[in-house]
Amino acid sequence: MMRAARYGIIGAMLLSGCAATTPGVFRDQSAPMGASTRFDRDGFSGTWVVVERFGAAPGGEIEFDTASDAETIRLNGTGAAKLDGTYRAGVPGELIPTTAGRQPLIVMWVDEDFETAAVGTASGSFGALIDRDGRVPPDRALAARAIFDFYGWDVSQLQRAGS
């Protein structure tokens, strides 16, 4: 009897690890997620190339346009069309949408030269490794993947953009 109960508990534990995840969500939403205090609105301004992203991985660019005024950031581009819209700054590294139907975008990490960054939504429906010229040195790619992993992203789902 004890043996059967023990196997039942082990089986339940194994099955709980295999629980179905929500399609199109690449992050454990119960994991904490933070924004980089290094974020700087003007430093982040300009064009970024999507190098890797979660799920279907079309390539493209994301433009962070801060020229319109001092309060908003406009996102547009082929690299994250579902994020196109206008945002305002929240806490450092958090972009809060003012466009209806958009999710906040979190800058989880950016290197000190503002060349490579890890960005995503708290829901886990969008996450990407972005870079200014699309050529990420191995040390920065490793750092970005470690950040994604730390914040609960399934890094096994991170794919090279365009593949």
CSV table of C-alpha atoms in Angstrom, one decimal:
chain,number,residue,atom,x,y,z
A,1,MET,CA,0.0,0.0,0.0
A,2,MET,CA,2.8,2.4,0.9
A,3,ARG,CA,4.6,1.5,-2.2
A,4,ALA,CA,1.5,2.3,-4.4
A,5,ALA,CA,1.1,5.6,-2.7
A,6,ARG,CA,4.7,6.5,-3.2
A,7,TYR,CA,4.5,5.7,-6.9
A,8,GLY,CA,1.3,7.7,-7.1
A,9,ILE,CA,2.9,10.7,-5.6
A,10,ILE,CA,5.9,10.4,-7.9
A,11,GLY,CA,3.6,10.0,-10.9
A,12,ALA,CA,1.7,13.1,-10.0
A,13,MET,CA,4.9,15.1,-9.6
A,14,LEU,CA,6.1,14.0,-13.0
A,15,LEU,CA,2.7,14.8,-14.6
A,16,SER,CA,2.7,18.3,-13.0
A,17,GLY,CA,6.0,19.0,-14.8
A,18,CYS,CA,4.3,18.1,-18.1
A,19,ALA,CA,1.3,20.4,-17.7
A,20,ALA,CA,0.2,21.9,-20.9
A,21,THR,CA,1.3,25.5,-21.5
A,22,THR,CA,-0.7,28.1,-23.2
A,23,PRO,CA,0.1,28.2,-26.9
A,24,GLY,CA,2.0,31.3,-27.9
A,25,VAL,CA,3.1,32.0,-24.3
A,26,PHE,CA,6.8,31.4,-23.7
A,27,ARG,CA,7.2,32.5,-20.1
A,28,ASP,CA,6.2,31.1,-16.8
A,29,GLN,CA,4.0,34.0,-15.6
A,30,SER,CA,4.4,33.0,-12.0
A,31,ALA,CA,8.2,33.9,-12.2
A,32,PRO,CA,9.1,37.4,-11.2
A,33,MET,CA,10.0,39.7,-14.1
A,34,GLY,CA,12.0,42.9,-13.8
A,35,ALA,CA,13.0,45.9,-15.9
A,36,SER,CA,16.5,47.2,-16.4
A,37,THR,CA,17.2,50.3,-14.4
A,38,ARG,CA,19.9,51.0,-17.1
A,39,PHE,CA,17.1,51.8,-19.5
A,40,ASP,CA,17.4,55.3,-21.0
A,41,ARG,CA,14.8,56.7,-23.3
A,42,ASP,CA,17.2,58.5,-25.6
A,43,GLY,CA,19.8,55.8,-25.5
A,44,PHE,CA,17.2,53.3,-26.6
A,45,SER,CA,15.9,55.5,-29.4
A,46,GLY,CA,16.5,54.3,-33.0
A,47,THR,CA,16.4,51.1,-35.0
A,48,TRP,CA,17.0,47.7,-33.5
A,49,VAL,CA,17.3,44.4,-35.4
A,50,VAL,CA,15.4,41.3,-34.1
A,51,VAL,CA,18.1,38.7,-33.9
A,52,GLU,CA,16.3,36.0,-31.9
A,53,ARG,CA,12.7,35.7,-30.7
A,54,PHE,CA,10.4,33.2,-29.1
A,55,GLY,CA,8.1,31.1,-31.3
A,56,ALA,CA,7.7,31.8,-35.0
A,57,ALA,CA,10.7,33.9,-35.8
A,58,PRO,CA,10.3,36.4,-38.6
A,59,GLY,CA,13.1,38.8,-38.9
A,60,GLY,CA,12.7,42.5,-39.0
A,61,GLU,CA,13.4,45.7,-37.2
A,62,ILE,CA,11.8,47.6,-34.3
A,63,GLU,CA,12.0,51.4,-34.3
A,64,PHE,CA,11.9,53.2,-31.0
A,65,ASP,CA,11.0,56.7,-32.0
A,66,THR,CA,11.4,59.3,-29.3
A,67,ALA,CA,11.4,62.3,-31.5
A,68,SER,CA,7.7,63.1,-31.3
A,69,ASP,CA,7.7,64.5,-27.8
A,70,ALA,CA,9.3,64.1,-24.4
A,71,GLU,CA,6.6,61.9,-22.9
A,72,THR,CA,6.0,59.1,-25.5
A,73,ILE,CA,7.9,56.5,-27.4
A,74,ARG,CA,6.5,55.2,-30.7
A,75,LEU,CA,7.2,51.6,-31.6
A,76,ASN,CA,6.8,50.4,-35.2
A,77,GLY,CA,8.5,48.0,-37.5
A,78,THR,CA,8.3,44.5,-39.0
A,79,GLY,CA,10.0,42.9,-36.1
A,80,ALA,CA,7.2,43.3,-33.6
A,81,ALA,CA,4.1,44.4,-35.5
A,82,LYS,CA,1.7,43.4,-32.7
A,83,LEU,CA,3.5,46.0,-30.5
A,84,ASP,CA,3.2,48.9,-32.9
A,85,GLY,CA,1.8,51.9,-31.1
A,86,THR,CA,2.6,54.7,-28.7
A,87,TYR,CA,4.0,54.1,-25.2
A,88,ARG,CA,4.8,56.2,-22.1
A,89,ALA,CA,7.6,55.4,-19.7
A,90,GLY,CA,6.7,53.6,-16.5
A,91,VAL,CA,9.4,52.6,-14.1
A,92,PRO,CA,12.8,52.6,-15.8
A,93,GLY,CA,12.7,49.8,-18.5
A,94,GLU,CA,8.9,49.6,-18.6
A,95,LEU,CA,7.0,50.9,-21.6
A,96,ILE,CA,3.3,51.3,-20.9
A,97,PRO,CA,1.0,51.4,-24.0
A,98,THR,CA,-1.3,54.3,-24.7
A,99,THR,CA,-2.5,52.5,-27.8
A,100,ALA,CA,-5.5,50.3,-27.1
A,101,GLY,CA,-5.0,46.5,-27.2
A,102,ARG,CA,-1.2,46.6,-26.6
A,103,GLN,CA,0.7,45.1,-23.7
A,104,PRO,CA,3.4,46.8,-21.7
A,105,LEU,CA,6.9,46.1,-23.1
A,106,ILE,CA,9.7,45.4,-20.6
A,107,VAL,CA,13.3,46.0,-21.3
A,108,MET,CA,14.8,43.3,-19.1
A,109,TRP,CA,18.4,43.9,-20.0
A,110,VAL,CA,20.5,46.2,-22.1
A,111,ASP,CA,24.3,46.2,-22.4
A,112,GLU,CA,26.1,49.3,-21.2
A,113,ASP,CA,26.7,50.6,-24.8
A,114,PHE,CA,23.0,50.2,-25.8
A,115,GLU,CA,23.9,47.8,-28.6
A,116,THR,CA,22.1,44.6,-27.4
A,117,ALA,CA,18.9,44.2,-25.4
A,118,ALA,CA,16.4,41.5,-24.1
A,119,VAL,CA,12.8,42.7,-24.3
A,120,GLY,CA,9.5,41.1,-23.8
A,121,THR,CA,6.0,41.2,-22.4
A,122,ALA,CA,5.1,40.1,-18.9
A,123,SER,CA,2.5,37.8,-20.4
A,124,GLY,CA,5.3,35.9,-22.3
A,125,SER,CA,3.5,36.3,-25.7
A,126,PHE,CA,6.5,38.3,-27.1
A,127,GLY,CA,10.1,38.2,-26.3
A,128,ALA,CA,13.2,39.0,-28.4
A,129,LEU,CA,16.9,39.5,-28.4
A,130,ILE,CA,17.5,42.7,-30.3
A,131,ASP,CA,20.7,44.4,-31.5
A,132,ARG,CA,21.6,47.6,-33.3
A,133,ASP,CA,23.4,46.0,-36.2
A,134,GLY,CA,22.1,42.4,-35.9
A,135,ARG,CA,25.5,40.9,-35.0
A,136,VAL,CA,25.5,39.9,-31.3
A,137,PRO,CA,28.8,39.0,-29.8
A,138,PRO,CA,28.7,35.6,-28.0
A,139,ASP,CA,29.1,37.2,-24.5
A,140,ARG,CA,26.1,39.5,-25.0
A,141,ALA,CA,24.0,36.7,-26.4
A,142,LEU,CA,24.8,34.5,-23.4
A,143,ALA,CA,23.9,37.3,-21.0
A,144,ALA,CA,20.6,38.0,-22.7
A,145,ARG,CA,19.7,34.3,-22.6
A,146,ALA,CA,20.6,34.1,-18.9
A,147,ILE,CA,18.3,37.0,-18.3
A,148,PHE,CA,15.4,35.4,-20.2
A,149,ASP,CA,16.0,32.2,-18.2
A,150,PHE,CA,16.1,34.1,-14.9
A,151,TYR,CA,12.7,35.7,-15.7
A,152,GLY,CA,11.0,32.4,-16.5
A,153,TRP,CA,11.3,32.3,-20.3
A,154,ASP,CA,11.6,28.9,-22.0
A,155,VAL,CA,14.9,29.6,-23.7
A,156,SER,CA,14.6,26.3,-25.6
A,157,GLN,CA,11.9,28.2,-27.7
A,158,LEU,CA,14.3,31.1,-28.6
A,159,GLN,CA,14.9,30.9,-32.3
A,160,ARG,CA,17.1,32.8,-34.7
A,161,ALA,CA,15.0,35.4,-36.4
A,162,GLY,CA,14.1,34.5,-40.0
A,163,SER,CA,14.4,30.8,-39.4
